XYZ file of C-alpha atoms in Angstrom:
518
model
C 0.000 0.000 0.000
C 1.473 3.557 -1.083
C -0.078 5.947 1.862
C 0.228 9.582 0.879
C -0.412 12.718 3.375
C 0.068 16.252 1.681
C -1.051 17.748 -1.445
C 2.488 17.405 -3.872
C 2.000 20.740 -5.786
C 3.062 22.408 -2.992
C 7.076 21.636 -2.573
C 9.844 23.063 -0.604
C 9.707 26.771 -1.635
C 13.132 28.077 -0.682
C 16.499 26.768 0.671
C 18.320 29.312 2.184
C 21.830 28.549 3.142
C 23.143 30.724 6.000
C 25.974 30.914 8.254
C 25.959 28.254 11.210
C 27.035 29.244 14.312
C 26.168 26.581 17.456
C 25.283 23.060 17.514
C 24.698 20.664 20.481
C 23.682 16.772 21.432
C 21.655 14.050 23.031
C 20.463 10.536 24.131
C 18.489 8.734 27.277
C 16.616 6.113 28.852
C 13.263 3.930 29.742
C 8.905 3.797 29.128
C 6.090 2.545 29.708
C 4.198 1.087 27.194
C 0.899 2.420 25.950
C -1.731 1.764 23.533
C -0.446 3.902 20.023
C -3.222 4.179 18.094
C -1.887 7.606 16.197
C -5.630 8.409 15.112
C -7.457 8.779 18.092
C -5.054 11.970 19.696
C -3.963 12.979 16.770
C -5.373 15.893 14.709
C -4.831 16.396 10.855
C -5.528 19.768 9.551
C -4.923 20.192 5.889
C -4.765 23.170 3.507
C -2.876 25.288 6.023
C -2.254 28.897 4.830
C 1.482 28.924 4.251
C 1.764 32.554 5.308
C 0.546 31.914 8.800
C 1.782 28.236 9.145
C 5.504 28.869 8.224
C 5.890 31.703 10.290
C 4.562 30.827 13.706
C 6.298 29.450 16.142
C 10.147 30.749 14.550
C 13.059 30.346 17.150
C 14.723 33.321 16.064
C 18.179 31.858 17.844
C 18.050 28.591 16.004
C 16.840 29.957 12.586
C 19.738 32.245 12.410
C 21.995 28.969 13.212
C 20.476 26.892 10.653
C 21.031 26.033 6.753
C 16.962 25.428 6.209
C 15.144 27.651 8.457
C 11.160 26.910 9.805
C 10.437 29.675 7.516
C 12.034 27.804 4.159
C 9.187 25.189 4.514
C 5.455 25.255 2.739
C 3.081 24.162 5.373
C -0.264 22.091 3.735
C -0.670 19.942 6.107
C -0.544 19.520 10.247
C -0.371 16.822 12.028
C -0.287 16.929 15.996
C -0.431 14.475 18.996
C -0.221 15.147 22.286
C -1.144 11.466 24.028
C 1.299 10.057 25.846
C 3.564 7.311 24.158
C 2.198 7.531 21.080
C 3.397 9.323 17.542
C 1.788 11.794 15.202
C 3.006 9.637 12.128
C 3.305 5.877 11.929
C 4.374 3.625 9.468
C 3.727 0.247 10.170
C 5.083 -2.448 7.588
C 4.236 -0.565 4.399
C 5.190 2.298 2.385
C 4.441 5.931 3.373
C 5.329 9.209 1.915
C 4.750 12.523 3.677
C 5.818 16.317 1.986
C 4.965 19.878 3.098
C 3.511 18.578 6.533
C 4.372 20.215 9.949
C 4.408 17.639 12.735
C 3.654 18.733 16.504
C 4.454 16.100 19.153
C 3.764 16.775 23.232
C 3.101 13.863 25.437
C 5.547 11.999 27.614
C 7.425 8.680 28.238
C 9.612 7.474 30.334
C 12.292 4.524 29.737
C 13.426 1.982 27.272
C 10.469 1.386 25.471
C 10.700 5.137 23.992
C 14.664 4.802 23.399
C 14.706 0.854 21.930
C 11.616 1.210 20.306
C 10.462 4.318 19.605
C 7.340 5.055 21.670
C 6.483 8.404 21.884
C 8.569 9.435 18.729
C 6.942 12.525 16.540
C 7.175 9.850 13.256
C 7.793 6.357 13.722
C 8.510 3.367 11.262
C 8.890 -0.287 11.899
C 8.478 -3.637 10.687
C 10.036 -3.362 7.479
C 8.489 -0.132 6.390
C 10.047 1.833 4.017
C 8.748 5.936 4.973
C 9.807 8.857 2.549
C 9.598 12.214 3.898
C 10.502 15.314 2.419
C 9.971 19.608 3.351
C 8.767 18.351 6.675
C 9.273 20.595 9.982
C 9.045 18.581 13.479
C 8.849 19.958 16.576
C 8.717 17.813 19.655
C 7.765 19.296 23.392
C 8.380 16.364 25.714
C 10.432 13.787 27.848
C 11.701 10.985 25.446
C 9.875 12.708 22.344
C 12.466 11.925 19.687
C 12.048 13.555 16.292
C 11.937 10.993 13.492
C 12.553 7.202 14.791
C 13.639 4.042 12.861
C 12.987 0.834 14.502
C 13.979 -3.034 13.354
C 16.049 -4.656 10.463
C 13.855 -4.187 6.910
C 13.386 -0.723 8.236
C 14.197 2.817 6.166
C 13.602 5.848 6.553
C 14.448 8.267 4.281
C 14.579 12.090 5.278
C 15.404 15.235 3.246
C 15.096 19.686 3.090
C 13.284 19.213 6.737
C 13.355 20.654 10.398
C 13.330 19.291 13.545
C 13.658 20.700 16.430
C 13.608 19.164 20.252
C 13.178 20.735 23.391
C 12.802 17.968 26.221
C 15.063 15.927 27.428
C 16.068 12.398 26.539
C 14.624 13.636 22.696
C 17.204 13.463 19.777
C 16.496 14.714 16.341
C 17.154 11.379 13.988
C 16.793 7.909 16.324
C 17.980 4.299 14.904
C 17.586 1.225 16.760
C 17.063 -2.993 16.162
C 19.525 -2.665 12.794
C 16.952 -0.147 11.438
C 18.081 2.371 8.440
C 18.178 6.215 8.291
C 19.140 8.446 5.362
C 19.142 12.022 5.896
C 19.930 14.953 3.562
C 19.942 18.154 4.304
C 18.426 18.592 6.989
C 18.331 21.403 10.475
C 18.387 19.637 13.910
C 18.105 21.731 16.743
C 17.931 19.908 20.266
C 18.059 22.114 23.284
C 17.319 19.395 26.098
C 19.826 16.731 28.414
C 20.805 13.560 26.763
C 19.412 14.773 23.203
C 22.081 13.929 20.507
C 21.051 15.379 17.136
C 22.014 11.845 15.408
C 21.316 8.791 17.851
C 21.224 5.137 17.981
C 20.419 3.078 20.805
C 20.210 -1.084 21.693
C 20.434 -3.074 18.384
C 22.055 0.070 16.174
C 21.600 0.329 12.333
C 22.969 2.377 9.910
C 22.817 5.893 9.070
C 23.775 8.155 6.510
C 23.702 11.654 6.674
C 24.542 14.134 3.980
C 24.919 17.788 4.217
C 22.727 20.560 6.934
C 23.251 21.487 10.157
C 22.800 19.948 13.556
C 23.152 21.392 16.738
C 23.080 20.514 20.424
C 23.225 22.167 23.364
C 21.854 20.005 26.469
C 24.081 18.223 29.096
C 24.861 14.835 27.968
C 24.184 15.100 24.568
C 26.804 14.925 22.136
C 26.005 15.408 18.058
C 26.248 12.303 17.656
C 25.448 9.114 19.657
C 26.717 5.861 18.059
C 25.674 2.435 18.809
C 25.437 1.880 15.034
C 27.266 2.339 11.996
C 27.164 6.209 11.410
C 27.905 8.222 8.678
C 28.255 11.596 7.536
C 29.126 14.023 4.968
C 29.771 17.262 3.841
C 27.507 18.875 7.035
C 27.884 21.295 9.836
C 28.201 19.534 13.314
C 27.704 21.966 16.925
C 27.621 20.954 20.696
C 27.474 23.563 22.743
C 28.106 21.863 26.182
C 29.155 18.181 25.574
C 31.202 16.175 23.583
C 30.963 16.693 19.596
C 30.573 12.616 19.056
C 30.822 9.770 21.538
C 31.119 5.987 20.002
C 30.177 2.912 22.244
C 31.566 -0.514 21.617
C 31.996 -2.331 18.719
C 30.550 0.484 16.298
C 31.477 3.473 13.913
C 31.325 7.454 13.388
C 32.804 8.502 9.800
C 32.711 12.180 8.917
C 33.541 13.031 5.487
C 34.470 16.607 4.827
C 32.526 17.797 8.000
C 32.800 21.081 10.056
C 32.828 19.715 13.444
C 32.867 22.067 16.202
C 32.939 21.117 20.171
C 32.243 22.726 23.398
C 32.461 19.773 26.492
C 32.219 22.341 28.968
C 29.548 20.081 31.541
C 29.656 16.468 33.155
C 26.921 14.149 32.463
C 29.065 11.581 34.472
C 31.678 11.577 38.015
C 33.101 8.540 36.201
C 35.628 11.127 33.918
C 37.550 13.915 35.228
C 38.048 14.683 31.197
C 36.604 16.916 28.595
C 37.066 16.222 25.257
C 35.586 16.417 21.791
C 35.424 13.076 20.942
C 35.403 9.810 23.560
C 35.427 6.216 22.488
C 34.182 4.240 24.952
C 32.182 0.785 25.979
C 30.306 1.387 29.240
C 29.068 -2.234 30.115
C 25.485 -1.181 29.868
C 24.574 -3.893 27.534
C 23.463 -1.225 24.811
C 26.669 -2.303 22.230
C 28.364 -5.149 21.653
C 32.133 -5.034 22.728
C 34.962 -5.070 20.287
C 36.681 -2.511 18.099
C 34.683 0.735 17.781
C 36.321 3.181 15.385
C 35.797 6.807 14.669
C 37.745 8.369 10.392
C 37.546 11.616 9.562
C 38.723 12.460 6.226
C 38.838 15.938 5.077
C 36.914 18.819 6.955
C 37.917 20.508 10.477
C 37.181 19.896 13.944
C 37.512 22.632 16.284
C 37.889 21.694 20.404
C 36.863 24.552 22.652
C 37.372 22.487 25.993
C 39.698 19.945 27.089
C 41.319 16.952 24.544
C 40.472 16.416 21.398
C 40.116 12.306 21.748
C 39.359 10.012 24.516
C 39.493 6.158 24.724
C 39.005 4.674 27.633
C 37.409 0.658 28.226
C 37.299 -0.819 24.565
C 39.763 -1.015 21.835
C 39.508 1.748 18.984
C 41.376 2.436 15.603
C 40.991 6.067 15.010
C 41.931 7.453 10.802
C 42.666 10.459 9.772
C 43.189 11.818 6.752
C 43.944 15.877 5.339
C 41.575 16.833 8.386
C 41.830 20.364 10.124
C 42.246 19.887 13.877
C 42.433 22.570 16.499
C 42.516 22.504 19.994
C 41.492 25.629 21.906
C 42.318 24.808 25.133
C 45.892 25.144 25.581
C 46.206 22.460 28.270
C 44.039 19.844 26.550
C 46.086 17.066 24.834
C 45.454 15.713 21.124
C 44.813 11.919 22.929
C 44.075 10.275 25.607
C 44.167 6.680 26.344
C 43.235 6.030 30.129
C 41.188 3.986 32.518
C 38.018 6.066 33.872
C 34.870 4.640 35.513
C 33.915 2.420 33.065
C 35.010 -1.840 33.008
C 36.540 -3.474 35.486
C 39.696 -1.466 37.389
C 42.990 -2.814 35.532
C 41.882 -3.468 32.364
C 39.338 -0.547 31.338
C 42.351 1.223 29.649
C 42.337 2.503 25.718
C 44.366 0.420 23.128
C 44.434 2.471 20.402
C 45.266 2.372 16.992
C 45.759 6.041 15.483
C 46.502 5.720 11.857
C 47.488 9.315 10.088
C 47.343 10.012 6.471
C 48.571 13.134 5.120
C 47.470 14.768 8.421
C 48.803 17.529 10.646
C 49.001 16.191 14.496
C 49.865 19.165 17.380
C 49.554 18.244 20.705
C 50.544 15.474 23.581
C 49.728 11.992 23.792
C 48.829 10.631 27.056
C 48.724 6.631 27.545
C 48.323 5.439 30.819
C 49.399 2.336 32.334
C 46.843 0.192 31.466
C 46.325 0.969 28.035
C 48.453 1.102 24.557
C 48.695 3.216 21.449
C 50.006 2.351 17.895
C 50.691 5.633 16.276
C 51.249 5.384 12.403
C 52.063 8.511 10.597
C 52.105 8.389 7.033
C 51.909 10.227 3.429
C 53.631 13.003 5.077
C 51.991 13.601 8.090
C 53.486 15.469 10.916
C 53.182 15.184 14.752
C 54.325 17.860 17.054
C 53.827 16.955 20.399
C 55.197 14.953 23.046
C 54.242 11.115 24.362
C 54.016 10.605 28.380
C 56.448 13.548 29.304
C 56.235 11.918 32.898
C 57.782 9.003 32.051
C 56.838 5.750 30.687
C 53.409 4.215 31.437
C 51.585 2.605 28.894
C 52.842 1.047 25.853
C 53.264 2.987 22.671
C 54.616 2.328 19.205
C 55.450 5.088 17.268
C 55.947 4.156 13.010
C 56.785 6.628 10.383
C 57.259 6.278 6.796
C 59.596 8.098 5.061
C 57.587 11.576 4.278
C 56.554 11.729 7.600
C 58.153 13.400 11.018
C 57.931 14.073 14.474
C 59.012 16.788 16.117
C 59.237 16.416 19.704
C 57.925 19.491 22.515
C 58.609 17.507 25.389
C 60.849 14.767 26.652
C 59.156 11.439 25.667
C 58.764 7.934 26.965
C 57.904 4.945 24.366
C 58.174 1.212 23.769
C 59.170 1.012 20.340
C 59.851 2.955 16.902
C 60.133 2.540 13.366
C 61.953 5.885 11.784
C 64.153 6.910 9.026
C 67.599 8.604 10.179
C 66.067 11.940 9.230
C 62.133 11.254 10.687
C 62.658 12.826 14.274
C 63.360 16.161 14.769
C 64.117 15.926 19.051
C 63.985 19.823 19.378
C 66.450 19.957 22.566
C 64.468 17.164 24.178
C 64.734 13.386 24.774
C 63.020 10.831 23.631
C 63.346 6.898 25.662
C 62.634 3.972 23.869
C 62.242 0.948 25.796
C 64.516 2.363 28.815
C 67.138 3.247 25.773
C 67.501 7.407 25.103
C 67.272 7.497 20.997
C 70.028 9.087 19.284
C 68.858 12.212 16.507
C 69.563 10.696 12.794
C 69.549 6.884 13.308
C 67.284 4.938 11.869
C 65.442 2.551 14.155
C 63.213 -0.919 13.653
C 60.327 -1.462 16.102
C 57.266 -3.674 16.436
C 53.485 -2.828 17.026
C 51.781 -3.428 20.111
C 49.368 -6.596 19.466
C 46.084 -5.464 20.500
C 43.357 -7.601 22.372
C 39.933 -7.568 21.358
C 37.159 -8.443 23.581
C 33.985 -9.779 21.813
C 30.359 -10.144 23.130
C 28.484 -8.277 25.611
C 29.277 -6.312 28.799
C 27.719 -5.456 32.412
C 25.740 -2.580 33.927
C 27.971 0.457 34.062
C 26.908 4.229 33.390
C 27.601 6.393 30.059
C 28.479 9.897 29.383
C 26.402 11.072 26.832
C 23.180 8.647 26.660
C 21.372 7.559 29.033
C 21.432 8.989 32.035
C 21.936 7.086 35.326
C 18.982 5.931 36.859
C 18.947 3.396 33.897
C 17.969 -0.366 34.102
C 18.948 -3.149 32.126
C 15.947 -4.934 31.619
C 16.410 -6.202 28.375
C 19.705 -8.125 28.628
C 21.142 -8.233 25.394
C 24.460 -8.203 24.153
C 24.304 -5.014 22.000
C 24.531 -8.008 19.047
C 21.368 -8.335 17.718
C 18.285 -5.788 18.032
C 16.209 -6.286 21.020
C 13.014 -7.768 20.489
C 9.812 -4.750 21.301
C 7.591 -5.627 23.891
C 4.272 -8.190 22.838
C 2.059 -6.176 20.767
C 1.723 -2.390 21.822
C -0.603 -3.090 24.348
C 1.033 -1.952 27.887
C 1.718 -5.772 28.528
C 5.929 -5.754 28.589
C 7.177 -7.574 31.049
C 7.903 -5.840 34.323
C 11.503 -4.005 34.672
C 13.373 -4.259 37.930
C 13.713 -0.331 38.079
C 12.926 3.077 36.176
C 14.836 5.817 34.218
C 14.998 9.065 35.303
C 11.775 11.207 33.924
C 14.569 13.580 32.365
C 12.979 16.984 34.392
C 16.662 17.661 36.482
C 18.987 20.094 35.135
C 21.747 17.716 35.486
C 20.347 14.170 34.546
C 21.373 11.116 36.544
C 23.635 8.510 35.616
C 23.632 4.456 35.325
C 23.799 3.177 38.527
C 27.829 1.410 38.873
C 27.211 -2.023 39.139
C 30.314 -3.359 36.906
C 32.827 -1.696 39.497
């Protein structure tokens, strides 16, 4: 069946492309389930006058930090709900295409059944449907009200020229779960509440694909993006404004491509880090992803670091690439990585081993590796690192490789386990630099070998995250983070009971998950 809201003559008047100044982030936690049925609270209203309809309601603050603006967008059609747990658009299993509508969404929710499975999401699709939407403008008022949700393998959504915007907490902008499928172009996400990352995933991932627009954040505890999937994306304009700029989990992915990235970690979500930082790699035991190498590439564009270190691995194994990208740290005592043990896994081994491969890229700033983690650092097709390794002496492990167009140029004394240089790779700079115990010698050539790297498969225990969800947060599922979790039976409030509940989102600072992998 090929449903069809909105009258097609009408299309997406104007795309104005503006300067972007702020972005921020999200993610959360648990509800109870409640009878959906998205006709009897919701209200259609069609042949809206788009003179009134696409100016009400203008956030003057987020139009003027947006590529599509509220205003861009011809209004025929509204569609509204305000019941809570349930959506304003569903697709259930079939094919649905929606243009020129504005979606309203209040009502509330309260736990997993609105993160894993998108209750109480503004549009929803699931069981294999397949739901097209295009010149659409979401806005969501509530606790766990994310924007536009897809739920369970079969699933796309496909999502282009539109606005969302979030204000409550625990409510991102674009939500994947259960190995569901999101494609977004060119889009404005604006979320202004805790634990709302503009791009999320949760239990069971997916994968997502997002081209081009802007997306902003500016909540506690909610990072741009969220990743528990396999998330992509390119050529776009990425903004927090008080957490981390991307945060990965487990055994999944973040690739930007050409992407402005700009990061402000300037509040805690969690006690379990002492460290800010623009991007943190992480597996917090929660059950939410499986364990094993997560990786974060960025090839071409800039990220900019306002606050603290520019990458932070701590509890899982991570390869981080790099390629031509522009990175800046603002904060002159932040360092470029850090590999240490927080809060996270089990004390002794819940360090970062770290892979950090460098192509034709420009590295300024110290490495930190603590003693229970590693780091294989391999610069090559020129690249250049300025910066010093564990000026306090050695700790962790670290290999240090560099092909022949590449160099090092040390600002501090450094400590390491073993090189591979050219005679004319390391410039020491009037310091020292230790290899195994050994001080190396400017202009000899030197033959080292990597670090071998232990990866952890399957599943992990309770434990708390940074960015999504906040503490408070049960386990109730199980699950592995392998396969997508299975929704409760029917959508009829009967899920089976869960040993505790989510916080309802409503503190300024939300909770975290209780510490019970410690």
């Amino acid at each position: 069946m090929r449903k069809r809201l909105g009258r097609y003559k009408n299309r997406l008047m104007a795309i104005s492309i503006a300067a972007v100044m702020m972005i921020s982030i999200a993610g959360c936690g648990n509800a109870e389930n409640q009878n959906a049925d998205t006709t009897s609270d919701t209200e259609v209203v069609t042949e809206a006058s788009s003179d009134d309809e696409t100016t009400e309601d203008i956030d003057e603050v987020a139009e003027s930090n947006s590529f599509i603006k509220k205003t861009d967008i011809t209004i025929d059609e509204e569609i509204t709900n305000d019941a809570d747990g349930e959506h304003a658009i569903e697709a259930d299993g079939e094919d649905a295409e929606y243009s020129n509508v504005k979606v309203t969404k209040t009502g509330e929710a309260d736990g997993d059944e609105a993160d894993f499975y998108g209750e109480n999401a503004a549009i929803f699709a699931t069981n294999g449907a397949t739901l097209n939407l295009e010149g659409i403008l979401v806005e969501t008022n509530g606790t766990h009200a994310n924007g536009v949700f897809s739920y369970g393998e079969g699933t796309t959504v496909n999502i282009k020229d539109s606005y969302i915007e979030t204000t409550g907490n625990c409510s991102g902008g674009l939500m994947t779960t259960g190995g569901g499928t999101t494609n977004a172009e060119n889009l404005t996400i604006h979320t202004t509440g805790n634990s709302s990352a503009a791009i999320r995933s949760d239990r069971g991932g997916g994968t997502v694909t997002v081209s081009k627009g802007s997306y902003t954040t500016e909540g506690t505890g909610s990072p741009v993006i969220y990743s528990t999937a396999d998330i992509t994306v390119n050529d776009a304009t990425l903004t927090s404004t008080a957490s981390e700029g991307v945060v990965v989990e487990g055994k999944n992915s973040v690739t930007l491509n050409n992407v402005t990235l700009t990061a402000d970690n300037n509040k805690k979500n969690s006690d379990k880090s002492d460290c800010y930082n623009a991007v943190m790699i992480y597996q917090s035991m929660s059950g939410d992803a499986a364990n094993g190498e997560a990786s974060f590439t960025m090839k071409g564009g800039s990220l900019t670091n306002k606050n603290g270190d520019i990458f932070f691995v701590n509890n899982t194994v991570a390869t981080i690439s790099l390629e031509d990208a522009d990175i800046v740290n603002e904060d002159s005592d932040g360092v470029f990585l850090r590999a240490a043990a927080a809060g996270w896994g089990n004390e002794g081994s819940n360090g970062g081993q770290v892979t950090l491969n460098a192509s034709d890229q420009t590295i300024n700033g110290d490495m930190i590796v603590d003693s229970v983690s590693n780091l294989n650092l391999y610069l090559k097709d020129s690249s250049s690192f300025e910066g010093a390794i564990n000026t306090d002496g050695q700790e962790g492990e670290v290999y240090v490789e560099l092909d022949s167009d590449s160099t090092w140029k040390l600002t501090g004394d450094s400590y390491i386990i073993s090189l591979t240089c050219d005679a004319d790779s390391i410039d020491l700079n009037g310091y020292k630099l230790y290899v195994n115990g050994k001080e190396y010698e400017e202009g000899t050539e030197s033959k080292g070998e990597a670090i071998e790297v232990t990866v952890t498969e399957g599943g992990g225990d309770m434990g708390d995250m940074p960015g999504e969800p906040p503490e408070g947060m049960d386990n109730p599922s199980g699950g592995d983070g392998n396969t997508p979790p299975e929704p409760p039976e029917g959508k009829d409030g009967n899920r089976p009971e869960k040993p505790g509940e989510k916080s309802d989102g409503n503190s300024d600072a939300p909770p975290e998950k209780p510490d019970e992998s410690n």
